Coordinates of C-alpha atoms in Angstrom, one line a residue:
X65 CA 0.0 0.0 0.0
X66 CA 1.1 3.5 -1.3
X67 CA 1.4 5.7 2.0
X68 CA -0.3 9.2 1.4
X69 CA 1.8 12.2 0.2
X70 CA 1.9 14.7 2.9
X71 CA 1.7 17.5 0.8
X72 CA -1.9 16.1 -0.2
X73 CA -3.1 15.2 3.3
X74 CA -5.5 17.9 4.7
X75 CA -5.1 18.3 7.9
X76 CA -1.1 19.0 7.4
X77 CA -3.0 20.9 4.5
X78 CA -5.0 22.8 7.3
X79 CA -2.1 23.5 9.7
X80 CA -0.5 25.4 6.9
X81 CA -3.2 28.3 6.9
X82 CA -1.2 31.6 7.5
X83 CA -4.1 32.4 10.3
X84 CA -2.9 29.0 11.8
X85 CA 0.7 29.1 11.6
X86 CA 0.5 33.1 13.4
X87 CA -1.4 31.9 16.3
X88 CA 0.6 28.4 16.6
X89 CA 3.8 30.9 16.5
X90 CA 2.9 32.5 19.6
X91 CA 2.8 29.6 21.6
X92 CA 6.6 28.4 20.5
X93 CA 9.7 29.6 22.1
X94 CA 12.1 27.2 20.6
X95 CA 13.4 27.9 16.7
X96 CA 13.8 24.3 17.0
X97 CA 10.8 23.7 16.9
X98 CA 10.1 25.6 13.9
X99 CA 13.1 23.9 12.0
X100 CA 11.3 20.6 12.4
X101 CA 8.1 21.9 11.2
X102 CA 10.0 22.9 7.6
X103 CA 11.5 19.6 7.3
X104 CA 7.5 17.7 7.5
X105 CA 7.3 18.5 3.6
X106 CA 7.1 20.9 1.1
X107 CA 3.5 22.4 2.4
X108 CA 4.8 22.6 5.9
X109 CA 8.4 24.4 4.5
X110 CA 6.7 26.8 2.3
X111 CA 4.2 27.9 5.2
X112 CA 7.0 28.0 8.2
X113 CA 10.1 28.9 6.3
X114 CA 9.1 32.9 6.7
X115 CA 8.3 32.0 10.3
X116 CA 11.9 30.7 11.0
X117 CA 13.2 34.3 9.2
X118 CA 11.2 36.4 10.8
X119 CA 13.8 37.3 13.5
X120 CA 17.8 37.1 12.9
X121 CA 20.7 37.4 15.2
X122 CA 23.6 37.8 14.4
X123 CA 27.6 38.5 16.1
X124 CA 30.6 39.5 14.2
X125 CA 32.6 36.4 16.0
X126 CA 29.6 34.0 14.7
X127 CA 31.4 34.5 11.5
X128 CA 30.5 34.3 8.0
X129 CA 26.6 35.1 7.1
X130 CA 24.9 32.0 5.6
X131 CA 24.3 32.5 2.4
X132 CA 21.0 31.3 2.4
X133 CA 20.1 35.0 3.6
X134 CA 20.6 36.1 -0.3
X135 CA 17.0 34.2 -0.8
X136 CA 15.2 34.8 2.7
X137 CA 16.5 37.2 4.0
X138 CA 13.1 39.4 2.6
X139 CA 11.3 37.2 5.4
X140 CA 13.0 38.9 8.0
X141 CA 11.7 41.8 9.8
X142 CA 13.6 42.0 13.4
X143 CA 17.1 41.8 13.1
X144 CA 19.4 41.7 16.2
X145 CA 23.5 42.9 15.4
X146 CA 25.9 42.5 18.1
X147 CA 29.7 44.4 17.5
X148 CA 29.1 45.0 13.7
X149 CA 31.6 47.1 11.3
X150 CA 30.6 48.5 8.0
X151 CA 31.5 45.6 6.0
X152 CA 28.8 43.2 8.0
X153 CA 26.1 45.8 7.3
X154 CA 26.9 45.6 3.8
X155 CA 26.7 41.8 3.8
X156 CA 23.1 41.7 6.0
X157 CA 21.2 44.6 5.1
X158 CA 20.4 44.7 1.3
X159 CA 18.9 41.3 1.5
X160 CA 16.6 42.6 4.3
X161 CA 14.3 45.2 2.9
X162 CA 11.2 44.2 4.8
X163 CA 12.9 45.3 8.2
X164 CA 10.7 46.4 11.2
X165 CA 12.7 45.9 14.2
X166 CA 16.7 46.7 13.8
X167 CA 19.2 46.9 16.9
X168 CA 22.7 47.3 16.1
X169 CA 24.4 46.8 19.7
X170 CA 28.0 48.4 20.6
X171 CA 28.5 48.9 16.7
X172 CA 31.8 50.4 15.0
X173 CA 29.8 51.4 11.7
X174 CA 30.1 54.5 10.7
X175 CA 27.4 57.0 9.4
X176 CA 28.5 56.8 5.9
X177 CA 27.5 53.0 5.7
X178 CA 24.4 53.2 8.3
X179 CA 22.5 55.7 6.6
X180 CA 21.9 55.1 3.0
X181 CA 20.1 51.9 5.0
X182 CA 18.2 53.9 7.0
X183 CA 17.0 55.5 4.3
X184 CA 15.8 52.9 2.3
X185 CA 14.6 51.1 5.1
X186 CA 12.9 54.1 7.4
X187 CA 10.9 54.8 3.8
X188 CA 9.4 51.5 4.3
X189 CA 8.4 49.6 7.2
X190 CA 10.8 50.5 9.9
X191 CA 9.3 50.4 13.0
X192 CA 11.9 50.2 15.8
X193 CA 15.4 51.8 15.8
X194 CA 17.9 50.6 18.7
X195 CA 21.5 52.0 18.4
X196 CA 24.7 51.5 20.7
X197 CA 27.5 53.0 18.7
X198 CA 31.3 53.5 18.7
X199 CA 31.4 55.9 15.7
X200 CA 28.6 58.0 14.9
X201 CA 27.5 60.9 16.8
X202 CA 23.6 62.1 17.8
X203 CA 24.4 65.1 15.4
X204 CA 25.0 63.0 12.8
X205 CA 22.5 60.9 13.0
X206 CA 19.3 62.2 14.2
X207 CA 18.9 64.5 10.7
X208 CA 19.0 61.1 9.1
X209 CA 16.2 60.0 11.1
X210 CA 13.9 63.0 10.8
X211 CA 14.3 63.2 7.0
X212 CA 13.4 59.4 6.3
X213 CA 12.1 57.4 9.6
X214 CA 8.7 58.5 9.7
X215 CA 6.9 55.6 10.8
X216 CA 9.7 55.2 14.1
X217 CA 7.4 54.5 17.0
X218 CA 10.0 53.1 19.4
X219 CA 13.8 55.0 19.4
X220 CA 16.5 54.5 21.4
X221 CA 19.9 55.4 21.4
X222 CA 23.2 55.2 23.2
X223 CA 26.7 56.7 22.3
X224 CA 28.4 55.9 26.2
X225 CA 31.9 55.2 24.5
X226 CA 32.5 58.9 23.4
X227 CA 34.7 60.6 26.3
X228 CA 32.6 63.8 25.8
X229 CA 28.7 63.7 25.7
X230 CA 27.2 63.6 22.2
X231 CA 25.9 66.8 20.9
X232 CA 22.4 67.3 19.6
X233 CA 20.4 70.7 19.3
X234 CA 17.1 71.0 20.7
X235 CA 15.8 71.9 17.9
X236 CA 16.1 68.5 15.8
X237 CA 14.8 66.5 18.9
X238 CA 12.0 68.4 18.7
X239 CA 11.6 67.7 14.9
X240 CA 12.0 64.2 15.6
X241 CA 9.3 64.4 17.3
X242 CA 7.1 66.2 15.4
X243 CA 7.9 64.1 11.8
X244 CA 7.2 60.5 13.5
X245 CA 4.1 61.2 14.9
X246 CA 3.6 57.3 15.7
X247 CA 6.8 57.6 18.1
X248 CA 6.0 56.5 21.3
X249 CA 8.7 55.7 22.8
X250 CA 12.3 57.9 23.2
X251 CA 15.1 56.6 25.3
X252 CA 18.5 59.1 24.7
X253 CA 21.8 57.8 27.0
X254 CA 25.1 60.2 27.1
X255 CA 23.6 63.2 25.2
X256 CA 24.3 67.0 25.2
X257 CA 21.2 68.4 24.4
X258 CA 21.9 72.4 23.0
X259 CA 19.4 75.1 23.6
X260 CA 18.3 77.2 19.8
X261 CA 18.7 80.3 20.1
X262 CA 15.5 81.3 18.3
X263 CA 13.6 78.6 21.2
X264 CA 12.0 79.9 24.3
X265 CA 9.7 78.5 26.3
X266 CA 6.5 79.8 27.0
X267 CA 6.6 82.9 24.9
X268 CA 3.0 83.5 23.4
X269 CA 3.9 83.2 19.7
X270 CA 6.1 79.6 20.6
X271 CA 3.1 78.4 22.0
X272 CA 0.4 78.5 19.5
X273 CA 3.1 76.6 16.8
X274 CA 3.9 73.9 19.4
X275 CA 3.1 70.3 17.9
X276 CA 1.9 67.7 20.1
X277 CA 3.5 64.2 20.1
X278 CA 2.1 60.7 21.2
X279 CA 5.4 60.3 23.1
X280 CA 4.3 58.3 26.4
X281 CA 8.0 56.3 27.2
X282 CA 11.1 59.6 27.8
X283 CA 14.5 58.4 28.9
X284 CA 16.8 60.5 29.4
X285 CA 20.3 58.9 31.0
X286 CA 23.1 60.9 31.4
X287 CA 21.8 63.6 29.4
X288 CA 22.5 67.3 30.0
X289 CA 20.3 69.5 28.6
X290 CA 18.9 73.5 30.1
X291 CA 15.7 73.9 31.8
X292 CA 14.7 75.6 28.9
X293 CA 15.0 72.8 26.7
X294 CA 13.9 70.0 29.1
X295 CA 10.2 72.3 29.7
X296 CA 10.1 72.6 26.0
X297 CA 10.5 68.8 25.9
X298 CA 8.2 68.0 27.9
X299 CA 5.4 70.8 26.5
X300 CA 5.1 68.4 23.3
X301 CA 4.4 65.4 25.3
X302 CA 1.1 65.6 27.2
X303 CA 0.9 61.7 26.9
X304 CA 3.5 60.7 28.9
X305 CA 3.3 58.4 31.3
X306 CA 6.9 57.0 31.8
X307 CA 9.8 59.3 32.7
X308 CA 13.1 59.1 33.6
X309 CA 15.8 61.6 34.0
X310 CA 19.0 60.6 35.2
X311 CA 22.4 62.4 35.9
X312 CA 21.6 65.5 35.1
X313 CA 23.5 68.4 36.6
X314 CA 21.9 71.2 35.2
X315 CA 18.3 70.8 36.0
X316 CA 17.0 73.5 38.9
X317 CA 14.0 73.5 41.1
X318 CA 11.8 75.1 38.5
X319 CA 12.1 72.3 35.8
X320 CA 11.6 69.6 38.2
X321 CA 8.4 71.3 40.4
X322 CA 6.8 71.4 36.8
X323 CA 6.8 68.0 35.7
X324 CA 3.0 67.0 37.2
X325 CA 1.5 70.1 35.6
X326 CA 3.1 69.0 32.1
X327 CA 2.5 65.7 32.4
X328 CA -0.7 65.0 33.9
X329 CA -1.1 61.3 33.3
X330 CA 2.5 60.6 34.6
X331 CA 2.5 56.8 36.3
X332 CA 6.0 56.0 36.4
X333 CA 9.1 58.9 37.5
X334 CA 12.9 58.0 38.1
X335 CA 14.9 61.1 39.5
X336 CA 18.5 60.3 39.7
X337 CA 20.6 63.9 40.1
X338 CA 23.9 64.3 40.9
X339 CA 24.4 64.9 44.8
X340 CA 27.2 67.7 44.1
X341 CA 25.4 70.1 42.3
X342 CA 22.2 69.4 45.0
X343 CA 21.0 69.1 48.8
X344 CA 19.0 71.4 50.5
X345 CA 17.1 73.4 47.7
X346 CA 16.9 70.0 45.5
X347 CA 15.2 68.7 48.9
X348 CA 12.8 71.5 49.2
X349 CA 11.8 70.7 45.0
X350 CA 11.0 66.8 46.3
X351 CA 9.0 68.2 49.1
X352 CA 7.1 70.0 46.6
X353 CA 6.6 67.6 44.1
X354 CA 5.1 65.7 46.3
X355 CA 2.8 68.3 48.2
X356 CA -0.9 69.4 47.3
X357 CA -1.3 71.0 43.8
X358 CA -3.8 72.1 41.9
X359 CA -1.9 69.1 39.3
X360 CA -1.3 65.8 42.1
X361 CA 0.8 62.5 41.1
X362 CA -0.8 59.8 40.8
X363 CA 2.5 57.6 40.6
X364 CA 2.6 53.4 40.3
X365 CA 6.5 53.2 39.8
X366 CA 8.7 55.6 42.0
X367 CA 12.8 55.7 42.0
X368 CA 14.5 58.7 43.3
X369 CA 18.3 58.4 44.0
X370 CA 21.2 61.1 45.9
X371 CA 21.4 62.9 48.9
X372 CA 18.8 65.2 48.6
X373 CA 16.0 62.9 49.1
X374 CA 15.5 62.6 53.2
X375 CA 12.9 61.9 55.4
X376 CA 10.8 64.6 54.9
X377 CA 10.9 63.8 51.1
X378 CA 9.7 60.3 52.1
X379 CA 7.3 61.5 54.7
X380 CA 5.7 63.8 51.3
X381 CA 5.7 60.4 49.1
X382 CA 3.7 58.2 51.6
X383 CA 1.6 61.2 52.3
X384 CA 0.5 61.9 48.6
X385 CA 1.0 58.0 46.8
X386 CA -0.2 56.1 49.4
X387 CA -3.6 55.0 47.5
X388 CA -1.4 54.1 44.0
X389 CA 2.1 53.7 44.8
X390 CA 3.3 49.6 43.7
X391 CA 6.9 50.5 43.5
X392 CA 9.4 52.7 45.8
X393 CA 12.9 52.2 44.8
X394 CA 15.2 54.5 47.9
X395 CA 18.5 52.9 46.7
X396 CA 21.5 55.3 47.8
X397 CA 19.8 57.6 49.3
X398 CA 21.8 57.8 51.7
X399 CA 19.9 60.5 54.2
X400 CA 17.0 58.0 53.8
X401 CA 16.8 57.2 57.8
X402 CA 14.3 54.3 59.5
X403 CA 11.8 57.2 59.9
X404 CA 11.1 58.1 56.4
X405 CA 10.7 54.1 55.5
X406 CA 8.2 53.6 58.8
X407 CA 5.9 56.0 57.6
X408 CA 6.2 54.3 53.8
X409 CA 5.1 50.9 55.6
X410 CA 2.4 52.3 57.8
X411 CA 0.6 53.9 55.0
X412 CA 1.1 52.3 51.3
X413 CA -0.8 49.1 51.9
X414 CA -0.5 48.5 48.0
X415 CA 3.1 48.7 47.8
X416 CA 4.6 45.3 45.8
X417 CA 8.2 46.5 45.7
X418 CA 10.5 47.9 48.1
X419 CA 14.2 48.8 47.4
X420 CA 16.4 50.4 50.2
X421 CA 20.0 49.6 49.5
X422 CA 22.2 52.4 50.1
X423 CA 20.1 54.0 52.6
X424 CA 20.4 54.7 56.1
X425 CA 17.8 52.5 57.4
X426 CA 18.6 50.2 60.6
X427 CA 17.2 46.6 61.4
X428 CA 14.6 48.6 63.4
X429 CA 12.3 48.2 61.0
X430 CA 12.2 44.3 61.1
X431 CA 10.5 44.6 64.7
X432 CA 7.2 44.9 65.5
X433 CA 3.8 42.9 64.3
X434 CA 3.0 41.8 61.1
X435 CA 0.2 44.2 61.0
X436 CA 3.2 47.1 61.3
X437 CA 4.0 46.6 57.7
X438 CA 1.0 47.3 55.7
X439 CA 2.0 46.1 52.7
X440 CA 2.5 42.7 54.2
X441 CA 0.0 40.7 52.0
X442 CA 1.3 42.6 49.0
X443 CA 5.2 43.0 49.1
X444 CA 6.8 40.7 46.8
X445 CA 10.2 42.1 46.0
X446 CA 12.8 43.5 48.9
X447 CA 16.0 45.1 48.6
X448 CA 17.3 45.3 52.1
X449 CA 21.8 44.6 51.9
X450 CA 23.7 46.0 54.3
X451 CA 21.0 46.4 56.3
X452 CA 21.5 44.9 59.9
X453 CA 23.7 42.9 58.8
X454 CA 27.3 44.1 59.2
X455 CA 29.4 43.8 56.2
X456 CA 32.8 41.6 57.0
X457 CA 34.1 41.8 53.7
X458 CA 35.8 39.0 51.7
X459 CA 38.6 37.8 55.0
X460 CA 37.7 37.8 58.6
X461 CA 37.9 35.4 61.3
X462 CA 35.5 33.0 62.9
X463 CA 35.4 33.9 66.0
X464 CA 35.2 37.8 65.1
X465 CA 32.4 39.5 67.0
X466 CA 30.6 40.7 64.7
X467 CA 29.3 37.7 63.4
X468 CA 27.2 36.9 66.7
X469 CA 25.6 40.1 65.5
X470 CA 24.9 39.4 62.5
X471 CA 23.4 35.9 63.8
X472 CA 21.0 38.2 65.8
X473 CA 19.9 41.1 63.3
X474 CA 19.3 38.0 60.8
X475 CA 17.2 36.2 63.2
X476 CA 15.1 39.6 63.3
X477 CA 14.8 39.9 59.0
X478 CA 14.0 36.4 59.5
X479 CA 11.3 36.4 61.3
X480 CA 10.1 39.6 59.3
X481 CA 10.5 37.8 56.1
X482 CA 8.4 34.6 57.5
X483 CA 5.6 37.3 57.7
X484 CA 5.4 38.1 53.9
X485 CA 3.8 35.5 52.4
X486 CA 4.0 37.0 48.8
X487 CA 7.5 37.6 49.1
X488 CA 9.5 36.3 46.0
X489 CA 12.2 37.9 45.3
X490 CA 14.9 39.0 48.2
X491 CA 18.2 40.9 48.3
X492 CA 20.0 40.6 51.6
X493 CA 23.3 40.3 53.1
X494 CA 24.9 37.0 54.3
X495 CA 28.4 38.5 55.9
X496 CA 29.2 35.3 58.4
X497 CA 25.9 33.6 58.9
X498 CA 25.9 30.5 55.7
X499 CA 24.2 28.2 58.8
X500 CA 21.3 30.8 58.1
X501 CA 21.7 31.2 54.8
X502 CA 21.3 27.2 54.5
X503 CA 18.0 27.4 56.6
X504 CA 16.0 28.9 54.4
X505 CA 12.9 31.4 55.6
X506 CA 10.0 28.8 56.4
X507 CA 8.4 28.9 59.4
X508 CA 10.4 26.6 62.2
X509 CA 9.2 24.6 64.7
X510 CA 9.4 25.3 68.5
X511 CA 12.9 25.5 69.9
X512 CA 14.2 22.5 71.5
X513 CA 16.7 22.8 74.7
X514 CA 19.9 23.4 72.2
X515 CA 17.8 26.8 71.4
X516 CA 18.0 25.8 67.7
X517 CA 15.2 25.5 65.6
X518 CA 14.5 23.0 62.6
X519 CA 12.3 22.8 59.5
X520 CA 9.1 21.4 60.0
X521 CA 9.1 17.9 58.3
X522 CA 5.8 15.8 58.0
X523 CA 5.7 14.1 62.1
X524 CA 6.2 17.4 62.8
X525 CA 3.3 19.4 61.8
X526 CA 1.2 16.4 62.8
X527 CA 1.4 17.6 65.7
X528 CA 1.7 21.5 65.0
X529 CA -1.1 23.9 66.7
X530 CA -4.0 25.0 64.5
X531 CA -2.1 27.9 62.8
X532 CA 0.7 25.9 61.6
X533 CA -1.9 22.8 60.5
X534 CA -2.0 23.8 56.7
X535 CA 0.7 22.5 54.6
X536 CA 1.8 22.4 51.2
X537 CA 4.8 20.1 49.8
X538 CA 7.7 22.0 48.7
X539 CA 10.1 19.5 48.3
X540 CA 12.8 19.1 45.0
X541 CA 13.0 15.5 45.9
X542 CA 11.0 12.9 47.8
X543 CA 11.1 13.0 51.5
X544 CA 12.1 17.0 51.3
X545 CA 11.0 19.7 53.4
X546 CA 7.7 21.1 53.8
X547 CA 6.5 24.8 54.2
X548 CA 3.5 26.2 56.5
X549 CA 1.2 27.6 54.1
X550 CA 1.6 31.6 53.9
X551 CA 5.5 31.5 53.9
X552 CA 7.2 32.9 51.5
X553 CA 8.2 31.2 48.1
X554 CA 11.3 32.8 47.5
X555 CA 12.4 32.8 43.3
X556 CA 15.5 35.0 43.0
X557 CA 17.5 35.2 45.8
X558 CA 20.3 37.9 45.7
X559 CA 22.6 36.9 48.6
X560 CA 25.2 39.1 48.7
X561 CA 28.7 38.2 50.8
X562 CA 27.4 34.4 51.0
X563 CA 29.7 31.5 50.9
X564 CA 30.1 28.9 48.0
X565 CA 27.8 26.1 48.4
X566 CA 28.6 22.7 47.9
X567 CA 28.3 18.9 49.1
X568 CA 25.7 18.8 51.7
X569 CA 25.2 22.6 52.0
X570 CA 24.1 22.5 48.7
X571 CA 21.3 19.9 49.2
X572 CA 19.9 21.6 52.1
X573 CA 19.9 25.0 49.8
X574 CA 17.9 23.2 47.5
X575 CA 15.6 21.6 49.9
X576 CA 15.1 24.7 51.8
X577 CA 14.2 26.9 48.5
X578 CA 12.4 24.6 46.7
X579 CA 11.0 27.6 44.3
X580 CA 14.0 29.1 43.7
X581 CA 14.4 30.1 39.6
X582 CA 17.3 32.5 40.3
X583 CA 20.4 33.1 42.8
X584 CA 22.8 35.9 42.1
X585 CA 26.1 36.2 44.5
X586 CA 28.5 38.9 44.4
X587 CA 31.6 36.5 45.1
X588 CA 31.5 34.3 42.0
X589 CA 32.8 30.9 43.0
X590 CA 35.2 29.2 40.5
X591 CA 33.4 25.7 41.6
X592 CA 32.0 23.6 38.3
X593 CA 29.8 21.5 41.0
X594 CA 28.2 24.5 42.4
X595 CA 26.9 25.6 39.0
X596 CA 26.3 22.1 37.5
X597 CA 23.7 21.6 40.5
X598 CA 21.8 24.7 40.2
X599 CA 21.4 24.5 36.6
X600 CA 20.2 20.7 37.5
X601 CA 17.6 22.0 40.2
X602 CA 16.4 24.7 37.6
X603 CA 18.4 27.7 38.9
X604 CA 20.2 30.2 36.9
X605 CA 23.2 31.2 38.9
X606 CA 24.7 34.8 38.3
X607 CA 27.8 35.6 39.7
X608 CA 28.1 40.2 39.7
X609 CA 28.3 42.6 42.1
X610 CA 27.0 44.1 45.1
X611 CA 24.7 46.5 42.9
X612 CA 23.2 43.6 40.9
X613 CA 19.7 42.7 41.1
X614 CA 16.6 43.3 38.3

């Protein structure tokens, strides 16, 4: 018997439908998979082929470009180029003419080769521009992008390897702006932005020509621009709802106070300011911002960073965010004291994430009920190193002192933690205590006469009281562990100054964080069996600094 042809059977037939094959797509995260499906038959190949093209990668050490790119490269429309030089562009880009997406990432091309591309390409269906360049300067390039990227709707650029920002006048932004009216995003790192001459803000006759954009996404890192051109900036985009201004030394009080009136649906603000050129006026602006206006913040997401956010700045944020505010990231603020944050935890009862490394909080706040943190039932991330517990740095002895007093502010974060039952993601210090580190944060048992306590295991919480009677298995491995119901399942741990774990340690890690996905460590050990049985339990392991955690 004949078997069937599969390019005549009609349900691979069926599965071929373009309507099909979109919505299958969605559901794979493998190219593997995809591969397979082109080798079925000819149906199958013709049908998923532009699938497996759609999106391209590519590094200059990979080496040679496959050929094959000559005859599908038109299938492509996000392309990914990491370290590329002119003569890679020349090989990639004129067999991809259909591009939507393109990120060239710490390129060496220069402008010369780039934009006769851009060109072609922004005249078509360019959608999404992502630079990170060597060579070619904002000046350069942005005039390339308002005279031929008109359907941009996400831009973002970087030019960090210059040793001098990257100048760009204020008056091209703001033609970028006004000739991609779909733009919605802008994200601008190491840029000098010049003020026009002939551009002033708020004069009568500027303000009836001023064209409104859809921008709602503004980043602007390490950018230095006037207060004149930062208002004007922020004039044309009504819409936003996600700003970010970091490093800026030349922003005053008057540019910063006026960011809710301009930007009245504003859910998201990052402040970082450089603490030399600020303190005790740039404290009064926070207090401000934050104060009773005829235009109030309404903010979700909330990062503010240097030494001129205190106390009474925080005292102003959990005043006027309480009933919105999910996300309060404090990191080196370094006159941010235990007052400030007990007022935050007393009043935003919504708040998910909470980020106070660098600050001047104590273990202090770790005392007290669980009904002292409001946001108990809702906290899932928390950003508390170097906070109680001492750090020893990379050599000390065992028997130094501090250690016992680390043993005792950890038993108090402890015990905190245990009342967080959303908790999943924690950064803490580990200076001297791996025995705790190794315990995990589950609820224990009673202390037996030794004053130690011990996970509860199965006999236990038999014979538990009623509030510790609800169980749930969290074990890796048969005959694990278990965890009271309402404890914490931790997923990225971020344990800075801990120990290597290995042998035995490292089984009662795993046991003890059976939900673990994630653990970074700012002393990278050199051990292959430490690694090899993370990535066996399912955890990535990251070995960076102290500063590391998203």
């Amino acid at each position: 018997m004949t078997p069937p042809n599969n390019d005549d059977n009609k349900a691979v037939q069926a599965l071929a439908l373009p309507e099909l094959v979109d919505a299958i797509a969605l559901h794979l995260k493998s190219q593997r998979v995809i591969a397979t499906a082109c080798l079925v038959c000819k149906v199958w190949r013709e049908a998923w082929t532009p699938l497996l093209w759609r999106s391209l990668g590519f590094d200059r050490s990979d080496g040679a470009v496959p050929d094959s790119i000559v005859l599908q490269g038109h299938h492509t429309k996000n392309l990914t180029y990491d370290y590329p030089k002119d003569e890679h562009l020349d090989l990639v880009l004129p067999h991809c003419p259909n591009l939507q997406s393109l990120n060239l990432s710490c390129t060496k091309a220069t402008i010369e080769v780039l934009a006769p591309f851009l060109m072609d390409l922004g005249g078509r269906r360019l959608r999404q521009f992502e630079l990170d360049t060597y060579m070619i300067r904002a000046s350069d390039l942005l005039p390339v992008l308002v005279g031929h990227c008109h359907r941009l709707e996400q831009v973002i650029l970087s030019f960090p390897y210059f040793k001098e920002r990257s100048e760009l006048s204020s008056r091209t932004l703001m033609r970028l702006l006004e000739m991609c009216p779909r733009l919605r995003e802008l994200e601008l790192t190491w840029v000098e932005i010049l003020d026009d001459v002939t551009e002033v803000v708020g004069e009568s006759e500027g303000e009836e020509h001023v064209v409104q954009s859809r921008l709602e996404i503004l980043s602007l890192d390490a950018v230095t621009q006037s207060d004149t051109s930062f208002l004007g900036l922020l004039e044309r985009c009504p819409q936003l709802w996600m700003l970010h201004v970091g490093g800026n030394p030349t922003l005053t009080n008057a540019s910063i106070y006026r960011i809710p009136e301009l930007c009245p649906n504003l859910d998201s603000l990052t402040i970082i300011l450089q603490t030399r050129d600020r303190h005790a006026s740039s404290t009064h602006t926070f207090e401000q911002l934050f104060q009773k206006t005829d235009w109030p913040l309404k903010l979700r997401y909330l990062c503010l960073s240097g030494d001129s956010v205190d106390d009474r700045v925080v005292a102003q944020i959990a005043s006027s965010q309480a009933p919105s505010l999910r996300t309060l990231d404090l990191r080196h603020c370094r006159e941010v004291t235990d007052l400030g944050v007990e007022l935050v935890l007393r009043r935003c009862a919504l708040l998910e994430t909470l980020l106070l490394f660098g600050t001047a909080v104590t273990n202090a706040i770790m005392e007290g009920p669980q009904e002292r943190w409001k946001c108990f039932e809702t906290l899932k991330e928390l950003d508390i190193r170097k906070i109680g517990v001492t750090d020893l740095g990379h050599r000390y002895p065992q028997d130094d002192p501090r250690i016992k007093q680390n043993r005792e502010a950890f038993t108090k974060i402890r015990r905190r933690v245990q009342m967080l039952p959303r908790l999943q993601k924690l950064a803490m210090s580990f200076y001297g205590i791996h025995e705790e580190l190794l315990q995990g944060f589950y609820y224990e048992s009673t202390q037996g006469e030794d004053g130690g306590g011990r996970m509860l295991d199965c006999e236990v919480m038999n014979g538990a009281d009623a509030a510790c009677s609800s169980t749930v298995a969290t074990s890796r491995e048969s005959g694990g562990n278990v965890a009271v119901q309402g404890s914490p399942r931790l997923r990225t741990l971020n344990a800075l100054g801990a120990s290597a774990l290995l042998g035995e340690d490292m089984d009662r890690f795993l046991d003890n964080y059976p939900y673990l996905t994630r653990l970074v460590m700012n002393r990278p050990s050199s051990s292959h069996e430490m690694r090899e049985r993370l990535f066996g339990a399912g955890v990535s392991f990251v070995a960076g600094d102290s500063h590391l955690w998203q």
